[in-house]
PDB file of C-alpha atoms and ligand atoms in Angstrom:
ATOM      1  CA  MET A   1     -10.211  33.565 -20.915  1.00  0.00           C
ATOM      2  CA  SER A   2      -8.771  30.670 -23.386  1.00  0.00           C
ATOM      3  CA  SER A   3      -7.749  27.464 -22.030  1.00  0.00           C
ATOM      4  CA  ILE A   4      -5.407  26.467 -25.121  1.00  0.00           C
ATOM      5  CA  TYR A   5      -1.923  28.091 -24.705  1.00  0.00           C
ATOM      6  CA  PRO A   6       0.977  27.433 -27.269  1.00  0.00           C
ATOM      7  CA  PRO A   7       4.263  26.032 -26.255  1.00  0.00           C
ATOM      8  CA  LEU A   8       6.582  28.776 -24.097  1.00  0.00           C
ATOM      9  CA  GLU A   9       9.988  29.152 -25.202  1.00  0.00           C
ATOM     10  CA  THR A  10      13.169  30.148 -23.935  1.00  0.00           C
ATOM     11  CA  GLN A  11      16.316  30.335 -24.712  1.00  0.00           C
ATOM     12  CA  ARG A  12      17.565  27.088 -24.559  1.00  0.00           C
ATOM     13  CA  PHE A  13      13.707  24.660 -23.840  1.00  0.00           C
ATOM     14  CA  ILE A  14      11.053  24.029 -25.168  1.00  0.00           C
ATOM     15  CA  LEU A  15       7.665  24.039 -21.785  1.00  0.00           C
ATOM     16  CA  ARG A  16       4.942  22.157 -23.699  1.00  0.00           C
ATOM     17  CA  ASP A  17       2.304  19.995 -21.874  1.00  0.00           C
ATOM     18  CA  PHE A  18       3.336  16.064 -21.203  1.00  0.00           C
ATOM     19  CA  VAL A  19       1.990  13.109 -23.710  1.00  0.00           C
ATOM     20  CA  GLU A  20       1.947   9.537 -22.682  1.00  0.00           C
ATOM     21  CA  SER A  21       4.932   8.724 -23.828  1.00  0.00           C
ATOM     22  CA  ASP A  22       7.351  10.836 -21.819  1.00  0.00           C
ATOM     23  CA  TRP A  23       6.637   8.867 -19.160  1.00  0.00           C
ATOM     24  CA  GLN A  24      10.732   6.546 -20.169  1.00  0.00           C
ATOM     25  CA  ALA A  25      12.226  10.215 -19.692  1.00  0.00           C
ATOM     26  CA  VAL A  26      10.751  11.295 -16.435  1.00  0.00           C
ATOM     27  CA  HIS A  27      11.219   8.158 -15.592  1.00  0.00           C
ATOM     28  CA  ALA A  28      14.697   8.523 -15.665  1.00  0.00           C
ATOM     29  CA  TYR A  29      14.949  11.421 -12.964  1.00  0.00           C
ATOM     30  CA  ALA A  30      11.366  10.922 -11.121  1.00  0.00           C
ATOM     31  CA  CYS A  31      13.057   7.123  -9.301  1.00  0.00           C
ATOM     32  CA  ASN A  32      16.124   8.679  -7.915  1.00  0.00           C
ATOM     33  CA  PRO A  33      16.320   9.728  -4.259  1.00  0.00           C
ATOM     34  CA  GLU A  34      18.721  12.119  -4.935  1.00  0.00           C
ATOM     35  CA  VAL A  35      15.949  14.844  -7.300  1.00  0.00           C
ATOM     36  CA  VAL A  36      13.326  13.454  -4.842  1.00  0.00           C
ATOM     37  CA  ARG A  37      14.473  14.338  -1.600  1.00  0.00           C
ATOM     38  CA  TYR A  38      12.815  17.756  -1.160  1.00  0.00           C
ATOM     39  CA  LEU A  39       9.976  16.823  -3.278  1.00  0.00           C
ATOM     40  CA  PRO A  40       6.039  15.948  -2.179  1.00  0.00           C
ATOM     41  CA  PHE A  41       6.520  12.567  -3.695  1.00  0.00           C
ATOM     42  CA  GLY A  42       8.959   9.776  -5.113  1.00  0.00           C
ATOM     43  CA  PRO A  43      11.169   7.983  -5.668  1.00  0.00           C
ATOM     44  CA  ASN A  44       8.675   6.655  -8.615  1.00  0.00           C
ATOM     45  CA  SER A  45       8.273   2.884  -9.981  1.00  0.00           C
ATOM     46  CA  GLU A  46       7.728   2.959 -13.753  1.00  0.00           C
ATOM     47  CA  GLU A  47       4.138   1.912 -12.016  1.00  0.00           C
ATOM     48  CA  ASP A  48       3.953   5.959  -9.997  1.00  0.00           C
ATOM     49  CA  THR A  49       5.389   7.869 -12.838  1.00  0.00           C
ATOM     50  CA  LYS A  50       2.883   6.240 -15.845  1.00  0.00           C
ATOM     51  CA  ASN A  51      -0.054   7.320 -12.821  1.00  0.00           C
ATOM     52  CA  TYR A  52       1.607  10.748 -12.601  1.00  0.00           C
ATOM     53  CA  LEU A  53       1.700  11.143 -17.069  1.00  0.00           C
ATOM     54  CA  HIS A  54      -1.811   9.939 -16.975  1.00  0.00           C
ATOM     55  CA  THR A  55      -3.466  13.002 -13.976  1.00  0.00           C
ATOM     56  CA  GLU A  56      -1.488  15.689 -15.419  1.00  0.00           C
ATOM     57  CA  ILE A  57      -2.935  14.913 -19.073  1.00  0.00           C
ATOM     58  CA  LYS A  58      -6.154  14.098 -17.952  1.00  0.00           C
ATOM     59  CA  SER A  59      -6.636  18.058 -16.134  1.00  0.00           C
ATOM     60  CA  ARG A  60      -5.812  19.735 -19.191  1.00  0.00           C
ATOM     61  CA  ARG A  61     -10.241  18.256 -20.088  1.00  0.00           C
ATOM     62  CA  LYS A  62     -10.805  20.944 -17.871  1.00  0.00           C
ATOM     63  CA  LYS A  63     -12.615  24.287 -19.875  1.00  0.00           C
ATOM     64  CA  VAL A  64     -10.181  26.454 -17.617  1.00  0.00           C
ATOM     65  CA  ARG A  65      -7.402  25.283 -16.763  1.00  0.00           C
ATOM     66  CA  ASP A  66      -5.894  26.370 -13.257  1.00  0.00           C
ATOM     67  CA  HIS A  67      -2.802  23.565 -13.082  1.00  0.00           C
ATOM     68  CA  PHE A  68      -0.358  23.766 -16.060  1.00  0.00           C
ATOM     69  CA  THR A  69       2.770  21.363 -15.319  1.00  0.00           C
ATOM     70  CA  PHE A  70       5.067  20.851 -18.161  1.00  0.00           C
ATOM     71  CA  ALA A  71       7.804  18.775 -20.088  1.00  0.00           C
ATOM     72  CA  ILE A  72      11.001  20.404 -20.268  1.00  0.00           C
ATOM     73  CA  ALA A  73      12.332  19.693 -24.001  1.00  0.00           C
ATOM     74  CA  LEU A  74      15.983  20.209 -25.239  1.00  0.00           C
ATOM     75  CA  LYS A  75      15.520  22.902 -27.918  1.00  0.00           C
ATOM     76  CA  SER A  76      18.836  21.320 -29.243  1.00  0.00           C
ATOM     77  CA  ASP A  77      17.879  17.271 -28.978  1.00  0.00           C
ATOM     78  CA  LYS A  78      14.289  17.161 -27.228  1.00  0.00           C
ATOM     79  CA  GLN A  79      15.867  15.523 -24.877  1.00  0.00           C
ATOM     80  CA  VAL A  80      12.733  16.203 -21.781  1.00  0.00           C
ATOM     81  CA  ILE A  81      15.727  16.625 -19.472  1.00  0.00           C
ATOM     82  CA  GLY A  82      12.908  17.714 -16.467  1.00  0.00           C
ATOM     83  CA  SER A  83       9.157  19.154 -15.992  1.00  0.00           C
ATOM     84  CA  CYS A  84       7.866  22.127 -14.112  1.00  0.00           C
ATOM     85  CA  ARG A  85       4.586  24.050 -12.918  1.00  0.00           C
ATOM     86  CA  ILE A  86       2.733  26.796 -12.638  1.00  0.00           C
ATOM     87  CA  SER A  87      -0.770  26.363 -10.225  1.00  0.00           C
ATOM     88  CA  ILE A  88      -3.493  28.717  -9.866  1.00  0.00           C
ATOM     89  CA  SER A  89      -4.328  28.083  -6.181  1.00  0.00           C
ATOM     90  CA  ASP A  90      -6.952  31.204  -6.030  1.00  0.00           C
ATOM     91  CA  ARG A  91      -7.964  33.178  -8.733  1.00  0.00           C
ATOM     92  CA  ASN A  92     -10.008  35.192  -6.790  1.00  0.00           C
ATOM     93  CA  LYS A  93      -6.604  36.244  -5.834  1.00  0.00           C
ATOM     94  CA  GLN A  94      -5.230  36.289  -8.563  1.00  0.00           C
ATOM     95  CA  GLU A  95      -2.207  33.762  -7.263  1.00  0.00           C
ATOM     96  CA  ALA A  96      -0.076  30.999  -8.494  1.00  0.00           C
ATOM     97  CA  SER A  97       2.473  28.344  -6.898  1.00  0.00           C
ATOM     98  CA  ILE A  98       4.976  27.455  -9.149  1.00  0.00           C
ATOM     99  CA  GLY A  99       7.669  24.473  -9.218  1.00  0.00           C
ATOM    100  CA  TYR A 100      10.123  22.901 -11.123  1.00  0.00           C
ATOM    101  CA  CYS A 101      12.986  19.566 -11.278  1.00  0.00           C
ATOM    102  CA  LEU A 102      15.354  18.613 -13.149  1.00  0.00           C
ATOM    103  CA  ALA A 103      16.857  15.878 -13.430  1.00  0.00           C
ATOM    104  CA  LYS A 104      20.287  15.192 -12.184  1.00  0.00           C
ATOM    105  CA  GLU A 105      22.916  15.472 -15.197  1.00  0.00           C
ATOM    106  CA  PHE A 106      22.469  18.858 -15.722  1.00  0.00           C
ATOM    107  CA  TRP A 107      22.084  21.024 -12.435  1.00  0.00           C
ATOM    108  CA  GLY A 108      23.652  23.287 -12.447  1.00  0.00           C
ATOM    109  CA  GLN A 109      24.437  25.458 -15.570  1.00  0.00           C
ATOM    110  CA  GLY A 110      21.354  27.786 -15.095  1.00  0.00           C
ATOM    111  CA  TYR A 111      18.902  25.812 -16.638  1.00  0.00           C
ATOM    112  CA  GLY A 112      16.576  25.610 -12.969  1.00  0.00           C
ATOM    113  CA  THR A 113      16.994  29.441 -12.975  1.00  0.00           C
ATOM    114  CA  GLU A 114      16.165  29.884 -16.726  1.00  0.00           C
ATOM    115  CA  VAL A 115      12.506  28.045 -16.672  1.00  0.00           C
ATOM    116  CA  ALA A 116      11.186  29.648 -13.338  1.00  0.00           C
ATOM    117  CA  ARG A 117      11.692  33.170 -15.023  1.00  0.00           C
ATOM    118  CA  LYS A 118       9.973  32.268 -17.701  1.00  0.00           C
ATOM    119  CA  LEU A 119       6.873  30.660 -15.790  1.00  0.00           C
ATOM    120  CA  LEU A 120       6.186  33.865 -14.027  1.00  0.00           C
ATOM    121  CA  GLU A 121       6.529  35.898 -16.934  1.00  0.00           C
ATOM    122  CA  PHE A 122       3.538  32.937 -18.079  1.00  0.00           C
ATOM    123  CA  GLY A 123       2.075  33.557 -14.482  1.00  0.00           C
ATOM    124  CA  PHE A 124       1.684  37.765 -14.502  1.00  0.00           C
ATOM    125  CA  LYS A 125       1.409  37.718 -18.662  1.00  0.00           C
ATOM    126  CA  GLN A 126      -0.530  35.399 -19.910  1.00  0.00           C
ATOM    127  CA  LEU A 127      -2.665  34.528 -16.740  1.00  0.00           C
ATOM    128  CA  SER A 128      -2.047  37.424 -15.186  1.00  0.00           C
ATOM    129  CA  LEU A 129      -1.554  37.071 -11.827  1.00  0.00           C
ATOM    130  CA  HIS A 130      -0.940  39.225  -9.041  1.00  0.00           C
ATOM    131  CA  ARG A 131       1.595  37.187  -7.471  1.00  0.00           C
ATOM    132  CA  VAL A 132       3.344  34.091  -7.840  1.00  0.00           C
ATOM    133  CA  PHE A 133       4.487  31.914  -4.303  1.00  0.00           C
ATOM    134  CA  ALA A 134       6.993  28.751  -4.109  1.00  0.00           C
ATOM    135  CA  LEU A 135       7.461  26.841  -1.241  1.00  0.00           C
ATOM    136  CA  CYS A 136      10.868  24.632  -0.868  1.00  0.00           C
ATOM    137  CA  HIS A 137      12.959  23.310   1.573  1.00  0.00           C
ATOM    138  CA  PRO A 138      14.862  24.815   3.887  1.00  0.00           C
ATOM    139  CA  LYS A 139      17.533  22.479   3.515  1.00  0.00           C
ATOM    140  CA  ASN A 140      16.652  22.601  -0.720  1.00  0.00           C
ATOM    141  CA  LYS A 141      19.647  25.147  -1.150  1.00  0.00           C
ATOM    142  CA  ALA A 142      19.599  25.266  -5.435  1.00  0.00           C
ATOM    143  CA  SER A 143      15.712  25.679  -5.546  1.00  0.00           C
ATOM    144  CA  MET A 144      16.268  27.685  -2.758  1.00  0.00           C
ATOM    145  CA  ARG A 145      19.408  30.279  -4.218  1.00  0.00           C
ATOM    146  CA  VAL A 146      17.429  29.891  -8.388  1.00  0.00           C
ATOM    147  CA  LEU A 147      14.052  31.267  -5.945  1.00  0.00           C
ATOM    148  CA  ILE A 148      16.109  34.560  -5.232  1.00  0.00           C
ATOM    149  CA  LYS A 149      18.361  34.427  -8.321  1.00  0.00           C
ATOM    150  CA  VAL A 150      14.539  34.773 -10.672  1.00  0.00           C
ATOM    151  CA  GLY A 151      13.719  38.211  -8.065  1.00  0.00           C
ATOM    152  CA  MET A 152      11.062  36.676  -5.299  1.00  0.00           C
ATOM    153  CA  ARG A 153      11.318  37.310  -2.522  1.00  0.00           C
ATOM    154  CA  GLN A 154      11.594  35.251   0.823  1.00  0.00           C
ATOM    155  CA  GLU A 155       8.537  35.936   2.627  1.00  0.00           C
ATOM    156  CA  GLY A 156       8.455  33.497   5.955  1.00  0.00           C
ATOM    157  CA  TYR A 157       9.957  31.032   7.723  1.00  0.00           C
ATOM    158  CA  LEU A 158       6.743  28.430   7.630  1.00  0.00           C
ATOM    159  CA  ARG A 159       7.061  26.220  10.442  1.00  0.00           C
ATOM    160  CA  GLU A 160       6.020  22.314  11.005  1.00  0.00           C
ATOM    161  CA  TYR A 161       3.706  22.505   7.101  1.00  0.00           C
ATOM    162  CA  GLU A 162       4.131  19.678   5.355  1.00  0.00           C
ATOM    163  CA  TRP A 163       3.316  16.736   6.503  1.00  0.00           C
ATOM    164  CA  SER A 164       6.374  14.142   4.200  1.00  0.00           C
ATOM    165  CA  ARG A 165       8.074  11.766   4.443  1.00  0.00           C
ATOM    166  CA  GLY A 166       6.813  10.780   8.363  1.00  0.00           C
ATOM    167  CA  GLU A 167       7.733  14.028   9.615  1.00  0.00           C
ATOM    168  CA  TRP A 168       6.235  17.697  10.303  1.00  0.00           C
ATOM    169  CA  GLN A 169       8.622  19.687   7.647  1.00  0.00           C
ATOM    170  CA  ASP A 170       9.540  23.237   7.266  1.00  0.00           C
ATOM    171  CA  ARG A 171       9.258  25.388   4.251  1.00  0.00           C
ATOM    172  CA  LEU A 172      10.626  28.557   3.736  1.00  0.00           C
ATOM    173  CA  LEU A 173       8.114  31.249   1.879  1.00  0.00           C
ATOM    174  CA  PHE A 174       9.016  32.764  -1.052  1.00  0.00           C
ATOM    175  CA  ALA A 175       6.986  35.826  -3.546  1.00  0.00           C
ATOM    176  CA  MET A 176       7.246  37.813  -6.207  1.00  0.00           C
ATOM    177  CA  LEU A 177       4.419  40.703  -7.521  1.00  0.00           C
ATOM    178  CA  ASP A 178       3.146  41.282 -10.260  1.00  0.00           C
ATOM    179  CA  ARG A 179       4.776  45.341 -10.321  1.00  0.00           C
ATOM    180  CA  GLU A 180       7.386  43.746  -8.818  1.00  0.00           C
ATOM    181  CA  MET A 181       7.813  41.814 -12.118  1.00  0.00           C
ATOM    182  CA  MET A 182       7.111  44.482 -14.213  1.00  0.00           C
ATOM    183  CA  GLN A 183       9.636  47.334 -12.383  1.00  0.00           C
ATOM    184  CA  MET A 184      12.576  44.012 -13.215  1.00  0.00           C
ATOM    185  CA  GLN A 185      11.219  43.883 -16.814  1.00  0.00           C
ATOM    186  CA  LEU A 186      12.307  47.116 -16.856  1.00  0.00           C
ATOM    187  CA  LEU A 187      15.890  47.896 -14.905  1.00  0.00           C
ATOM    188  CA  ASN A 188      16.928  45.125 -16.837  1.00  0.00           C
ATOM    189  CA  ILE A 189      15.925  47.173 -20.385  1.00  0.00           C
ATOM    190  CA  GLU A 190      17.464  50.168 -18.653  1.00  0.00           C
ATOM    191  CA  LEU A 191      20.127  47.825 -18.422  1.00  0.00           C
ATOM    192  CA  GLU A 192      21.010  46.687 -22.069  1.00  0.00           C
ATOM    193  CA  LYS A 193      20.718  50.513 -22.869  1.00  0.00           C
ATOM    194  CA  VAL A 194      24.170  50.522 -20.723  1.00  0.00           C
TER     195      VAL A 194
HETATM  196  C1  COA B   1      16.828  22.672  -7.492  1.00  0.00           C
HETATM  197  C2  COA B   1      16.756  22.550  -8.997  1.00  0.00           C
HETATM  198  C3  COA B   1      15.778  22.931 -10.156  1.00  0.00           C
HETATM  199  C4  COA B   1      17.945  23.882  -9.872  1.00  0.00           C
HETATM  200  O1  COA B   1      18.602  23.399 -11.067  1.00  0.00           O
HETATM  201  P1  COA B   1      19.735  23.667 -11.680  1.00  0.00           P
HETATM  202  O2  COA B   1      19.659  24.171 -12.641  1.00  0.00           O
HETATM  203  O3  COA B   1      20.416  23.003 -10.908  1.00  0.00           O
HETATM  204  O4  COA B   1      19.750  25.258 -10.810  1.00  0.00           O
HETATM  205  P2  COA B   1      20.491  26.504 -11.315  1.00  0.00           P
HETATM  206  O5  COA B   1      21.825  25.967 -11.987  1.00  0.00           O
HETATM  207  O6  COA B   1      20.224  27.623 -12.141  1.00  0.00           O
HETATM  208  O7  COA B   1      20.600  27.217 -10.152  1.00  0.00           O
HETATM  209  C5  COA B   1      21.099  27.219  -8.886  1.00  0.00           C
HETATM  210  C6  COA B   1      22.016  27.425  -7.884  1.00  0.00           C
HETATM  211  O8  COA B   1      22.127  26.868  -6.598  1.00  0.00           O
HETATM  212  C7  COA B   1      24.010  26.890  -5.985  1.00  0.00           C
HETATM  213  N1  COA B   1      23.711  25.248  -5.364  1.00  0.00           N
HETATM  214  C8  COA B   1      23.458  24.312  -5.893  1.00  0.00           C
HETATM  215  N2  COA B   1      23.492  23.400  -5.179  1.00  0.00           N
HETATM  216  C9  COA B   1      23.664  24.660  -4.149  1.00  0.00           C
HETATM  217  C10 COA B   1      24.184  23.948  -2.865  1.00  0.00           C
HETATM  218  N3  COA B   1      24.004  22.517  -2.072  1.00  0.00           N
HETATM  219  N4  COA B   1      24.919  24.691  -2.188  1.00  0.00           N
HETATM  220  C11 COA B   1      24.694  26.404  -1.663  1.00  0.00           C
HETATM  221  N5  COA B   1      23.312  26.368  -3.278  1.00  0.00           N
HETATM  222  C12 COA B   1      24.069  25.669  -4.494  1.00  0.00           C
HETATM  223  C13 COA B   1      23.886  27.439  -7.650  1.00  0.00           C
HETATM  224  O9  COA B   1      26.165  27.303  -7.651  1.00  0.00           O
HETATM  225  C14 COA B   1      23.844  27.781  -9.038  1.00  0.00           C
HETATM  226  O10 COA B   1      23.755  29.663  -7.943  1.00  0.00           O
HETATM  227  P3  COA B   1      24.454  30.536  -8.054  1.00  0.00           P
HETATM  228  O11 COA B   1      24.438  30.232 -10.031  1.00  0.00           O
HETATM  229  O12 COA B   1      24.473  30.874  -8.300  1.00  0.00           O
HETATM  230  O13 COA B   1      26.440  29.556  -8.552  1.00  0.00           O
HETATM  231  C15 COA B   1      17.297  21.109  -9.622  1.00  0.00           C
HETATM  232  O14 COA B   1      19.003  21.317  -7.711  1.00  0.00           O
HETATM  233  C16 COA B   1      16.385  20.289  -9.385  1.00  0.00           C
HETATM  234  O15 COA B   1      15.872  19.834  -9.862  1.00  0.00           O
HETATM  235  N6  COA B   1      16.837  19.358  -7.639  1.00  0.00           N
HETATM  236  C17 COA B   1      15.409  18.535  -7.458  1.00  0.00           C
HETATM  237  C18 COA B   1      14.075  19.133  -7.494  1.00  0.00           C
HETATM  238  C19 COA B   1      14.195  19.805  -6.691  1.00  0.00           C
HETATM  239  O16 COA B   1      14.677  20.343  -4.975  1.00  0.00           O
HETATM  240  N7  COA B   1      13.274  21.187  -7.115  1.00  0.00           N
HETATM  241  C20 COA B   1      12.593  22.336  -5.916  1.00  0.00           C
HETATM  242  C21 COA B   1      11.163  21.468  -5.424  1.00  0.00           C
HETATM  243  S1  COA B   1      10.936  23.613  -3.829  1.00  0.00           S
END
């Protein structure tokens, strides 16, 4: 499998690899406590954000990539307004996890859903995955809603699953299988015909 992938495109975004000069755009949201409330990092210092980007960029040097972090750039003006990722957790099981994060001023316009849908499509079609999952803090209602809207199913409630911010935190487990993605696409095609 080649490790070179062109940027992904949705109706409103280009999902592309980060470059070092994106750090200010990333920092603008990564330093916001409200944005990172349910994330494992932040609020970031400038140094944290630069180190994060540096690590992400370095991780692309691997011959076979198993971790893809994309900048979410608006098509209209190329502004970077967030990031998203898909990470292969187990190649033998053809399994990966997804995650996403947007600057607060862009919440509530369907952007999170548009991005998550593309990550699933990329995972199943281009990475030939069998299963994609996401973990979500039970209080993160917006993220939970995104996962439901893209058609992922809640499979479990993982008690005290992650040590984060000085406490054991629960996580909701959502997942989708490749055949469910195909069924959903067939359904959409049928609906378009109506
Ligand atoms: C999660 C996130 C990406 C969602 O992005 P978004 O662009 O606002 O998402 P969408 O607009 O596509 O959908 C959000 C849905 O959540 C709903 N929602 C938002 N806040 C909610 C709340 N407090 N309670 C219930 N539903 C809520 C919205 O109404 C919408 O659902 P609807 O379309 O049925 O009305 C964004 O909130 C974010 O970046 N959060 C910080 C980072 C984060 O927590 N990432 C997820 C880690 S698992």
